[in-house]
Coordinates of C-alpha atoms in Angstrom, one line a residue:
X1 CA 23.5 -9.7 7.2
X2 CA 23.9 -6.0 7.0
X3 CA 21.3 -3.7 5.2
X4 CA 22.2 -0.9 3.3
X5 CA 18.3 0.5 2.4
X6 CA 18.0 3.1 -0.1
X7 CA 15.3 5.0 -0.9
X8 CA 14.3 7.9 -2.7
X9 CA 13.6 10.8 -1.4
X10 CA 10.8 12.9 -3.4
X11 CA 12.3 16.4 -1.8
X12 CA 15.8 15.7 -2.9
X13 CA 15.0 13.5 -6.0
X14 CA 17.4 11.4 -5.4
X15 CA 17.7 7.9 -3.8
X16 CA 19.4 8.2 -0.6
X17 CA 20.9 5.8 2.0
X18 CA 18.1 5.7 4.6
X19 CA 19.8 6.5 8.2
X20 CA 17.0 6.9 11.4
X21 CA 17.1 9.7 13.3
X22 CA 16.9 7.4 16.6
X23 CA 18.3 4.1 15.2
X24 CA 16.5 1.4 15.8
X25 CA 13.5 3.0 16.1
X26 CA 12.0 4.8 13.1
X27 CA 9.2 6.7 13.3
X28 CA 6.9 7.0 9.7
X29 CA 3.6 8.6 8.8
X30 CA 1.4 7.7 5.9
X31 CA -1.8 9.9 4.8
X32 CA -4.9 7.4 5.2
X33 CA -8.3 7.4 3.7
X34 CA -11.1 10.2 3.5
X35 CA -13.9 8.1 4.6
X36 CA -16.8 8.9 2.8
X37 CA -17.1 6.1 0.1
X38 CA -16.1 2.5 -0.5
X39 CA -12.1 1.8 -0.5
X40 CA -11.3 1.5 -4.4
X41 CA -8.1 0.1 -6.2
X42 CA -6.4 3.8 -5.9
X43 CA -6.6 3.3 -2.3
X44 CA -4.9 0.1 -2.5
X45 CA -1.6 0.8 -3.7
X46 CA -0.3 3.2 -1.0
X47 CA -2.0 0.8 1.8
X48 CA 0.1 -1.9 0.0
X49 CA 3.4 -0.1 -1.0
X50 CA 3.9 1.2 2.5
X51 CA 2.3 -1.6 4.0
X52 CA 5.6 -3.5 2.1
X53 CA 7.9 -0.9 3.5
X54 CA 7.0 -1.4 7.2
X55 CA 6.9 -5.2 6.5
X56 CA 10.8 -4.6 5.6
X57 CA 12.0 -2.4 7.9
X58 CA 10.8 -4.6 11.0
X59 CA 12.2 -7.8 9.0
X60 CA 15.9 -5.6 8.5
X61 CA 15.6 -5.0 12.6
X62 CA 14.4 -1.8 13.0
X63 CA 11.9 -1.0 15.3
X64 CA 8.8 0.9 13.7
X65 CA 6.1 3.4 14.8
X66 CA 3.9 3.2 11.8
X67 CA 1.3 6.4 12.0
X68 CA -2.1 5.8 9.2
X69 CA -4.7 8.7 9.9
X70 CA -7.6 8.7 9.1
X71 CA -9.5 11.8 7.4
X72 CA -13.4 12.4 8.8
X73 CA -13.4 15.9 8.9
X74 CA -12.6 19.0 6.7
X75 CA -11.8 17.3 3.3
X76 CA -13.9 19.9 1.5
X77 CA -15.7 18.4 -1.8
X78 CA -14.5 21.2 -4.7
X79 CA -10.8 21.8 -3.0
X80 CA -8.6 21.8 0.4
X81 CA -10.7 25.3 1.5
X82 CA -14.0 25.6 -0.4
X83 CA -17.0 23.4 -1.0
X84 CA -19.1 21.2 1.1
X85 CA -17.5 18.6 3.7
X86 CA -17.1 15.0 1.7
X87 CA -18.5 13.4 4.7
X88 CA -21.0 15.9 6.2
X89 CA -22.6 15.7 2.4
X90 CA -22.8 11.7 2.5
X91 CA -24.2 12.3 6.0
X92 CA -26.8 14.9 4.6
X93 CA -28.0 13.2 1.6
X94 CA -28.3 9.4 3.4
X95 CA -29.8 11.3 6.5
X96 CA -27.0 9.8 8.7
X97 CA -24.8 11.6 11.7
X98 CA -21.4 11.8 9.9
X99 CA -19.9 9.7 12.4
X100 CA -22.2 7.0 11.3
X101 CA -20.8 7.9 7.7
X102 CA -16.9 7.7 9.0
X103 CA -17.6 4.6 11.3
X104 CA -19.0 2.6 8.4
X105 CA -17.0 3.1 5.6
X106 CA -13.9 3.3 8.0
X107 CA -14.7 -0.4 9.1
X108 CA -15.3 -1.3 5.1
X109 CA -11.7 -0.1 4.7
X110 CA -10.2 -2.3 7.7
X111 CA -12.1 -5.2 6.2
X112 CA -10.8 -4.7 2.3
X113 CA -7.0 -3.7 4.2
X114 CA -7.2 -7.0 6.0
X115 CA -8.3 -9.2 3.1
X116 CA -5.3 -7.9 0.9
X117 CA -3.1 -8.9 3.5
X118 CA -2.2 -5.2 4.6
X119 CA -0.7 -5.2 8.8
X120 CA -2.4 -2.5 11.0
X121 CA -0.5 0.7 11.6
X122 CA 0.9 1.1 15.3
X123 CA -1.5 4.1 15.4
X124 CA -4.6 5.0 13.8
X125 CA -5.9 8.7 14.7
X126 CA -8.7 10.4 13.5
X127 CA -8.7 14.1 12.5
X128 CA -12.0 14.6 14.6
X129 CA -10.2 12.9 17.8
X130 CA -7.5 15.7 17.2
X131 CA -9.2 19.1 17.3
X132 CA -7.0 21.0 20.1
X133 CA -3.7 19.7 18.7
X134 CA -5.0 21.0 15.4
X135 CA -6.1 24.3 17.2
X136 CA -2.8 24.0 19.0
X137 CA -0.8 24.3 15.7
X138 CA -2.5 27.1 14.2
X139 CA -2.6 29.3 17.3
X140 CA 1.7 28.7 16.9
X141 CA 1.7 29.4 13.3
X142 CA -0.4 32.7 14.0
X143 CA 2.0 33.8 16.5
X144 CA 5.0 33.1 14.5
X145 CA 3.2 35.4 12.0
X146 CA 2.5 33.0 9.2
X147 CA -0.7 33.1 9.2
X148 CA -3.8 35.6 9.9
X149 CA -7.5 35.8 10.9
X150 CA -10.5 36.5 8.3
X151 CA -14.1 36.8 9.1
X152 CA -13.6 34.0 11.4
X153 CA -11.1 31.6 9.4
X154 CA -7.7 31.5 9.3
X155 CA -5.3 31.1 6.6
X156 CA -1.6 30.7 5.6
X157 CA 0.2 33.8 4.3
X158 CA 1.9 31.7 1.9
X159 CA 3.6 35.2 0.1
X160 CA 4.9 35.7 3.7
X161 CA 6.5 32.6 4.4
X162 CA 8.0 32.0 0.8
X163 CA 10.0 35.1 1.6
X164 CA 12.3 33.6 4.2
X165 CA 11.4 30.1 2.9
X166 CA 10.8 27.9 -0.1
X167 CA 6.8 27.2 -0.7
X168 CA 6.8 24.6 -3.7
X169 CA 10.3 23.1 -2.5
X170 CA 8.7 19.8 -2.5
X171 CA 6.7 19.6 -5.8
X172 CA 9.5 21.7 -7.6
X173 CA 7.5 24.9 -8.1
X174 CA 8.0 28.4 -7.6
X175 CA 5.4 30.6 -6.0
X176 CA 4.9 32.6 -9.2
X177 CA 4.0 29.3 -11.2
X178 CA 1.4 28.3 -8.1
X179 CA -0.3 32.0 -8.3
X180 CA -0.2 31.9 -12.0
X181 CA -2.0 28.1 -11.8
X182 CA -4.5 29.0 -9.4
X183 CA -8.1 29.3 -10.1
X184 CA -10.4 32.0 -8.7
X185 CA -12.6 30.6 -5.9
X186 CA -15.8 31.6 -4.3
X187 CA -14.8 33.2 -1.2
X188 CA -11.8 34.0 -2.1
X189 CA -12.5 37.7 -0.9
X190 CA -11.5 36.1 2.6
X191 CA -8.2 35.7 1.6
X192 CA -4.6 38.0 1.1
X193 CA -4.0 35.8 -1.7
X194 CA -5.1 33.5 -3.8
X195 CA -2.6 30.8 -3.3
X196 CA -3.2 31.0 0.7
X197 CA -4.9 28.1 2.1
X198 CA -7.1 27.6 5.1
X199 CA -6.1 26.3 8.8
X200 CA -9.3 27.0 10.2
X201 CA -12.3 27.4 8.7
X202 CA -15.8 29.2 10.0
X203 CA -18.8 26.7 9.7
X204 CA -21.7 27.9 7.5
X205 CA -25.1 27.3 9.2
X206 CA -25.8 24.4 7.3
X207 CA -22.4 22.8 8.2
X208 CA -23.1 20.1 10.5
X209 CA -19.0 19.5 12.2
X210 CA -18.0 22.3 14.0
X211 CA -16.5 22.7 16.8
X212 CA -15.6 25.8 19.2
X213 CA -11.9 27.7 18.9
X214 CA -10.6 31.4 19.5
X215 CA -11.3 32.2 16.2
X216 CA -15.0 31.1 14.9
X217 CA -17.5 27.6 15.7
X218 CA -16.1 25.7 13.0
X219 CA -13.3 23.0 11.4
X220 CA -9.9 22.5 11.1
X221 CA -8.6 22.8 7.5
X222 CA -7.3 19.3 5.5
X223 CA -3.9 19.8 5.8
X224 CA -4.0 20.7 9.5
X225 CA -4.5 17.5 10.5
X226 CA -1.1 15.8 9.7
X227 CA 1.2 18.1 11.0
X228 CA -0.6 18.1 14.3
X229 CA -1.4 14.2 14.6
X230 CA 2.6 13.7 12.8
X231 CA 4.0 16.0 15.1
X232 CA 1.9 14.8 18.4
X233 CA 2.7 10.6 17.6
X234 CA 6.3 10.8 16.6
X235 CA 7.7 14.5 17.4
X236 CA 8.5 17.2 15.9
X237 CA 11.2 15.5 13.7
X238 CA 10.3 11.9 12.5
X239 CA 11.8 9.8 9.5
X240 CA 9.4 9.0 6.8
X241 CA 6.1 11.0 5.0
X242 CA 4.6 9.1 2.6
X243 CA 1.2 8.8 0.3
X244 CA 0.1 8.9 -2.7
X245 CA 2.0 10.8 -5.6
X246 CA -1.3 13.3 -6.1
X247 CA -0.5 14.3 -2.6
X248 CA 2.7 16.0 -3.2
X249 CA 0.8 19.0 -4.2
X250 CA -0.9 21.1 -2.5
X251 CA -1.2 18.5 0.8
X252 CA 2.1 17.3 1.5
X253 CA 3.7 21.0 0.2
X254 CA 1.6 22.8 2.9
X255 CA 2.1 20.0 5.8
X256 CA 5.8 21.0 5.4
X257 CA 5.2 25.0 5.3
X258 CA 2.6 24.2 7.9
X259 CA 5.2 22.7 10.4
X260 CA 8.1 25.0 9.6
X261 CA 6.1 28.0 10.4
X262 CA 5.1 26.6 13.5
X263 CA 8.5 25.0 14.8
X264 CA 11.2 27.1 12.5
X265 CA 12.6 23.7 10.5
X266 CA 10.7 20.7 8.7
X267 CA 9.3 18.0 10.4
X268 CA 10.2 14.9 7.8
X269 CA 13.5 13.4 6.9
X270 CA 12.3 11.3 3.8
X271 CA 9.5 11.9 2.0
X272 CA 8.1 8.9 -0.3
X273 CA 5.3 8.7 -2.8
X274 CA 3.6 5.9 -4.4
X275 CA 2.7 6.5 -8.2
X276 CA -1.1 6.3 -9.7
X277 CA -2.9 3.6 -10.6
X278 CA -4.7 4.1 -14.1
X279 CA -7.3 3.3 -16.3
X280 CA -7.2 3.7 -20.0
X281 CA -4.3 6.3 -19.2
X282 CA -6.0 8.3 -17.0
X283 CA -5.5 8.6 -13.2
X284 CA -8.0 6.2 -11.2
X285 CA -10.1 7.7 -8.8
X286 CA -13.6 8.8 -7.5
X287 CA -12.8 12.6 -8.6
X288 CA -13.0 11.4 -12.4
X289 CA -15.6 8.4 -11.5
X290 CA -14.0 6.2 -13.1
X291 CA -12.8 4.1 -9.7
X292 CA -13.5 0.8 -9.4
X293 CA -14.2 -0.6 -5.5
X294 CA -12.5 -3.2 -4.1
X295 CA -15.5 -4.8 -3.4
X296 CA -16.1 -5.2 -7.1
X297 CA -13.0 -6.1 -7.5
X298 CA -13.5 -9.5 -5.2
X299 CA -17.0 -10.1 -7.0
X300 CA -16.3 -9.3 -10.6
X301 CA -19.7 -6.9 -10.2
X302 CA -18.1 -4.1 -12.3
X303 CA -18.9 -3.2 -15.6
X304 CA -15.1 -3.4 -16.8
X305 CA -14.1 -7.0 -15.3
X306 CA -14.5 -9.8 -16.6
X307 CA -14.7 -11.9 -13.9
X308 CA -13.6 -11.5 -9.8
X309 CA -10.0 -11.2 -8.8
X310 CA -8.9 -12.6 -5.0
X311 CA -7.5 -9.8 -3.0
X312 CA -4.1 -11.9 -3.2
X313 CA -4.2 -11.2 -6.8
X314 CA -5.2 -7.5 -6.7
X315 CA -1.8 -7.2 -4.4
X316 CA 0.4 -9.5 -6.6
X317 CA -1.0 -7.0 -9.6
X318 CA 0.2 -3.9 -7.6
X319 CA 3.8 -5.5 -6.4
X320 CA 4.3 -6.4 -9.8
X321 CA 5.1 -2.9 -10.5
X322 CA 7.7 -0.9 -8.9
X323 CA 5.7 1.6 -6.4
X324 CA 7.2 4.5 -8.4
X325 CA 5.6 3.4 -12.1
X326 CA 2.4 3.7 -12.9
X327 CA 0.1 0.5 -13.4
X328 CA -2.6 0.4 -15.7
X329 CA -5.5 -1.5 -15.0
X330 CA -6.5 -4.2 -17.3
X331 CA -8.2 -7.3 -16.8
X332 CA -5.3 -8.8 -19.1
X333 CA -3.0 -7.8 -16.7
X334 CA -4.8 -8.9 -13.7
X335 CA -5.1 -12.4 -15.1
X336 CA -1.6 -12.1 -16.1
X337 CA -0.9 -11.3 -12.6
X338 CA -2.8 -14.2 -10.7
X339 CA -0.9 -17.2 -13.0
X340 CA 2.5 -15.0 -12.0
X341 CA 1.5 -15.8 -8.3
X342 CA -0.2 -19.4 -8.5
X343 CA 3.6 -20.3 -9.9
X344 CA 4.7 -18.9 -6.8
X345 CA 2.4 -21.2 -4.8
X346 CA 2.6 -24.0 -7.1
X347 CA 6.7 -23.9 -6.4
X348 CA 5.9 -23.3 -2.7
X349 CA 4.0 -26.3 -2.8
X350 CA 6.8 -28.5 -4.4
X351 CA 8.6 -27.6 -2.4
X352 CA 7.2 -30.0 0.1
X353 CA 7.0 -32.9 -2.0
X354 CA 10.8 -32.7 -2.8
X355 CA 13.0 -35.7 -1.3
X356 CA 16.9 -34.0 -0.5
X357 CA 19.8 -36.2 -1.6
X358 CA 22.7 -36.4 0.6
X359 CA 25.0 -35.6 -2.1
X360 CA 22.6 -33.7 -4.2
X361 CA 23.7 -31.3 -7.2
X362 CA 22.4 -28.0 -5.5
X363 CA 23.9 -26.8 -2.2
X364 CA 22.9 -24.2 -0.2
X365 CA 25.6 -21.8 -2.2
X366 CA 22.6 -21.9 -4.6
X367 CA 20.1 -20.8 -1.7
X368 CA 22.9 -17.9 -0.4
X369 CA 23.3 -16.5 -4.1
X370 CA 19.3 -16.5 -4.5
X371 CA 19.1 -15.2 -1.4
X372 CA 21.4 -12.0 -1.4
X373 CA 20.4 -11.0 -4.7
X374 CA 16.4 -11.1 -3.5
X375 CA 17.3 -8.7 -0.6
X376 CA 19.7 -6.9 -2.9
X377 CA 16.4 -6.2 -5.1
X378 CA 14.5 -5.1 -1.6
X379 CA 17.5 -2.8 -0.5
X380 CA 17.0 -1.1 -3.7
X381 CA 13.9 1.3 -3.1
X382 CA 11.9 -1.7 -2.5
X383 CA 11.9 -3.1 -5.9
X384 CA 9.4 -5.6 -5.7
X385 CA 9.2 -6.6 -9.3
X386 CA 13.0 -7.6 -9.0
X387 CA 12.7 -9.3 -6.3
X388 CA 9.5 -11.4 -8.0
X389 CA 11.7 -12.0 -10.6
X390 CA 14.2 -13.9 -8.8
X391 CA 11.7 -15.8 -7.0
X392 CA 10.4 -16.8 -10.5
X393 CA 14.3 -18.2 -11.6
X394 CA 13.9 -20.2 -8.6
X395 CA 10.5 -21.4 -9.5
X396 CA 12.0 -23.1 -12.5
X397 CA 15.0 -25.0 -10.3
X398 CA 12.2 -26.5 -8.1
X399 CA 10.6 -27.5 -10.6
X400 CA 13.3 -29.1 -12.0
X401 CA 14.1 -31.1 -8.9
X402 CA 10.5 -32.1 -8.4
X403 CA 10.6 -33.7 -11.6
X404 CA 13.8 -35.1 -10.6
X405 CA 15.8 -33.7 -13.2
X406 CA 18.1 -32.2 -10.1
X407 CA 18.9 -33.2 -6.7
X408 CA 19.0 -31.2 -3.6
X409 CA 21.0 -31.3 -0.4
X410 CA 19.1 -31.3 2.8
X411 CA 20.0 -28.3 4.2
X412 CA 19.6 -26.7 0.8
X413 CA 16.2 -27.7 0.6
X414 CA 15.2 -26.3 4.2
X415 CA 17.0 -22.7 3.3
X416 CA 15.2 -22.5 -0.2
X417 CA 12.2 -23.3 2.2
X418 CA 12.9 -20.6 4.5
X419 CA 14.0 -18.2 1.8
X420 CA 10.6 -19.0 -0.1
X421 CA 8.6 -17.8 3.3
X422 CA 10.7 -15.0 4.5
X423 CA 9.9 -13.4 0.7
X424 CA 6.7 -14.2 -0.4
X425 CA 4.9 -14.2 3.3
X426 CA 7.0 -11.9 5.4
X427 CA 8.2 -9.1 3.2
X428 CA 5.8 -9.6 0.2
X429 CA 2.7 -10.2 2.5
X430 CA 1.4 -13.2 0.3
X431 CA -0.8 -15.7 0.9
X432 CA -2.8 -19.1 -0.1
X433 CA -6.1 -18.2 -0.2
X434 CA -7.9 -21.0 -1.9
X435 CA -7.0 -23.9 -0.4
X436 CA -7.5 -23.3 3.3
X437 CA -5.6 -23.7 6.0
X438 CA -2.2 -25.6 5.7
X439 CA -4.0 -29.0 7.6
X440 CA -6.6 -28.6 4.7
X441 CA -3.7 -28.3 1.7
X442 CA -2.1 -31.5 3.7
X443 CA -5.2 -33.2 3.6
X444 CA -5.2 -32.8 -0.3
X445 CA -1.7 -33.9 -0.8
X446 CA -2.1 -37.5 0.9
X447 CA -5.5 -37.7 -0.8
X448 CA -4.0 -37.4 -4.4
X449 CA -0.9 -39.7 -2.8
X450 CA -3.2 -42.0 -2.5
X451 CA -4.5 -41.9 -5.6
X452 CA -1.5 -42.4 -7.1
X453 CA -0.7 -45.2 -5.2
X454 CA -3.7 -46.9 -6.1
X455 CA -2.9 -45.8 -9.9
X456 CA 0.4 -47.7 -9.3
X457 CA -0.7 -51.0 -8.1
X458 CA -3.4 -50.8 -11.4
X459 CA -0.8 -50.4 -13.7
X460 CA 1.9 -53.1 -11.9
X461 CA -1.5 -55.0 -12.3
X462 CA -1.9 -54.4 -16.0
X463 CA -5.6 -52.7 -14.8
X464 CA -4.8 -50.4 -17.5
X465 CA -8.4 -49.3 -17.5
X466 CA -8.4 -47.8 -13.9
X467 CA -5.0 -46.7 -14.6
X468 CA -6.1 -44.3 -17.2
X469 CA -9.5 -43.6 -14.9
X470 CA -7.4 -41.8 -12.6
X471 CA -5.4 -40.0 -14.5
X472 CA -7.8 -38.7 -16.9
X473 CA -10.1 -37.2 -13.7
X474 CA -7.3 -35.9 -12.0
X475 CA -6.2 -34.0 -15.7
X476 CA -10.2 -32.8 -15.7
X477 CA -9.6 -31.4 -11.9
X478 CA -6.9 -29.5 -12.9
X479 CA -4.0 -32.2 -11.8
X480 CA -1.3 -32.7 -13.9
X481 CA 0.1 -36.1 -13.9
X482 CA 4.0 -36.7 -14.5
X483 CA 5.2 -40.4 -15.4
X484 CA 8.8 -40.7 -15.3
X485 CA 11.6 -43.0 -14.4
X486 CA 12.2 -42.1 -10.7
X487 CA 8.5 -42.1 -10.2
X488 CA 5.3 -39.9 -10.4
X489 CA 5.0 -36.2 -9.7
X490 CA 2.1 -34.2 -10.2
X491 CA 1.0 -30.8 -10.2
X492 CA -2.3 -28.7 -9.9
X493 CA -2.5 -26.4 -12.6
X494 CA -5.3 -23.5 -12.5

């Protein structure tokens, strides 16, 4: 089946047919944590949204070089170039070496990416493992003469380049509108201009990582680091950028003035950008403290929950929406969201119960129709919430032939099997969490069989007593017990 992707592109603003540089192989970077604090839900959604888009591009055939950094040095606390390091602060106030810091809260964001079912990237640098390509890349970008030495540091003559090139091309601004928008900073003295932004910064005596360069002992400014680590894992022109949408300005903007003023043409072909997650309307994050971690999320010990979500919910939540909309937190909507995917489950689990019919009423024409219009839905800018959507009209014809209101052909039955998996595992990344391993959800089905069974023989026995036993414990478990003409179904309703 051939794939026509389409995605939007947040330079052009447009959604464009996506065509490799190197088909099959596509090479895509995605801007990873600062690792100074627990992951919360705003971390999340990119992991998950592009997490979703490397899922589909390796089911569609491509072959994918998926790039996650990870920030642990020079993500300065009040802006890109002023303030104290995020990490070097955690370090100084918990009387830790900031690797310490980065190592453990690095390792906290594996295990929360693992439990919501997120795939590792291909390759996961560290800014601090990249210090001479990030030297490397200014030292070109000062010869080019976009860029200039101060009192140690070195900064980008953003005036200078928007002359022969666009500086706000990306977030849709014009230079006057940036200078106009920018604040006064302390130590701005060091600078031509307000607007430009460092690439190498002199350490302060009290800052702890530094490290030697031509220019001063000291760090490598936050936008340095992925142009250099892009540029040195997937060349100097690669496919796909993508983050969060609060990176488009001022990170992503100066990554691609960064590498055009060190190469003479932009390093990305398509840039994507996850929207925010919100809170009462307002953006989620630890900026504003009103974050919530996804530790609390898994134990309910928050405040604002009222109870603990499964990381399998959390990621139903955020594919509910498409990764361009906004999603407002509520606990509404997160309960919402975990019935949404136990009728998923639920269906998935019929499925396995259902006996095909030689002649049975669906063919697998049903299955083919289902089954182009869920990749149709993928194909379109990854709309997930489409694709859910189809997988929920489905829900409602299996249960249908569960209850034996329809019959099924064989080979229908194993596609719809198929097409089930392929969706909701492979592309959507879903998974039963509460019932164990798929020996242990086995186990369960031939122990309520049995039940049944033995419910059978008491009511062919007129034992109407132990008839109604069974059924009324299995309805206080949770089961739902079906009597019909063809037989018995049943259910487990949450």
């Amino acid at each position: 089946m051939k794939h026509e992707l389409v995605i939007y592109n947040t330079l052009t603003r447009t959604k464009e047919l996506f065509k490799p540089l190197n088909a099959p192989h596509v090479g895509m970077y995605v801007c990873g944590p600062t690792v100074y604090g627990d992951p919360h839900l705003g971390h999340a959604r990119p992991a998950i949204t592009f997490d979703i888009l490397f899922r589909y591009l390796k089911h569609i055939g491509y072959k994918v070089r998926y790039v996650r950094n990870i920030t642990d040095v020079g993500h300065l606390e009040h802006d890109a170039d002023e303030g104290e390091d995020k990490i070097a602060k955690k370090a100084r106030l918990e009387q830790l070496e900031p690797m310490e810091v980065a190592e453990y809260y690095t390792l906290r964001y594996h295990q929360a990416m693992e439990a919501l079912g997120v795939l590792p990237p291909s390759i996961e640098p560290h800014a601090t493992g990249h210090i001479i390509e990030q030297i490397e890349l200014v030292k070109e970008i000062l010869s080019n003469g976009y860029a200039y030495e101060s009192e140690g540091s070195v900064y980008f003559d953003v005036e200078k380049y928007n002359q022969k090139y666009h500086y706000g091309k990306l977030s849709n601004r014009n230079l006057e509108d940036v200078i106009n928008n920018s604040r006064t900073l302390d130590g701005v003295d060091e600078k031509h201009n307000q607007v430009d932004f460092a690439l190498w910064k002199k350490a302060q005596p009290q800052h702890i990582m530094r490290w030697p360069s031509p220019w001063s002992e000291g760090f490598p400014g936050w936008h340095t680091e992925c142009t250099a680590m892009g540029r040195k894992y997937l060349g100097s022109h690669f496919d796909i950028h993508g983050g969060g949408m609060d990176l488009v300005f001022p990170h992503h903007e100066c990554e691609i003035a960064q590498a055009v003023a060190s190469q003479g043409s932009e390093m990305v072909h398509y840039w994507m950008h996850n929207n925010m997650i919100t809170i009462n309307g307002q953006k989620m994050g630890k900026s504003l403290g009103n974050f919530i971690t996804l530790e609390q999320f898994f134990t309910g010990n928050h405040k604002e929950l009222d109870e603990a979500y499964s990381p399998m919910t959390i990621r139903f939540f955020i594919l509910q929406a498409h990764y361009r909309s906004t999603v407002d937190f509520s606990n509404t909507a997160l309960k919402a969201s975990r019935k949404g995917m136990e009728r998923l489950f639920d269906a998935m689990k019929q499925l396995g119960r259902i006996a095909p019919a030689v002649d049975g009423k669906v063919d697998k024409t049903y299955v083919d129709q289902l089954v182009a219009k869920c990749y149709e839905a993928m194909d379109d800018d990854l709309n997930t919430p489409v694709l859910i959507s189809h997988l929920f009209e489905a829900c409602r014809m299996i249960n249908q032939l569960a209850d034996k209101q329809n019959t099924i052909t064989p080979d229908a039955l194993e596609a719809l099997k198929e097409a089930f998996r392929i969706f909701t595992s492979d592309i959507l990344g879903l998974r039963m969490e509460d019932e164990g391993s798929g020996e242990r959800e086995a186990a369960y089905g031939k122990a309520i069989d049995l039940l049944l069974d033995i419910r059978q023989k008491a009511k062919a026995n007129k034992d109407w007593a132990t008839s109604d036993l069974i059924r009324d414990e299995l309805a206080a478990l949770g089961f739902e017990v079906k009597d019909t003409r063809e037989g018995v179904t049943w259910k487990l309703n949450r």
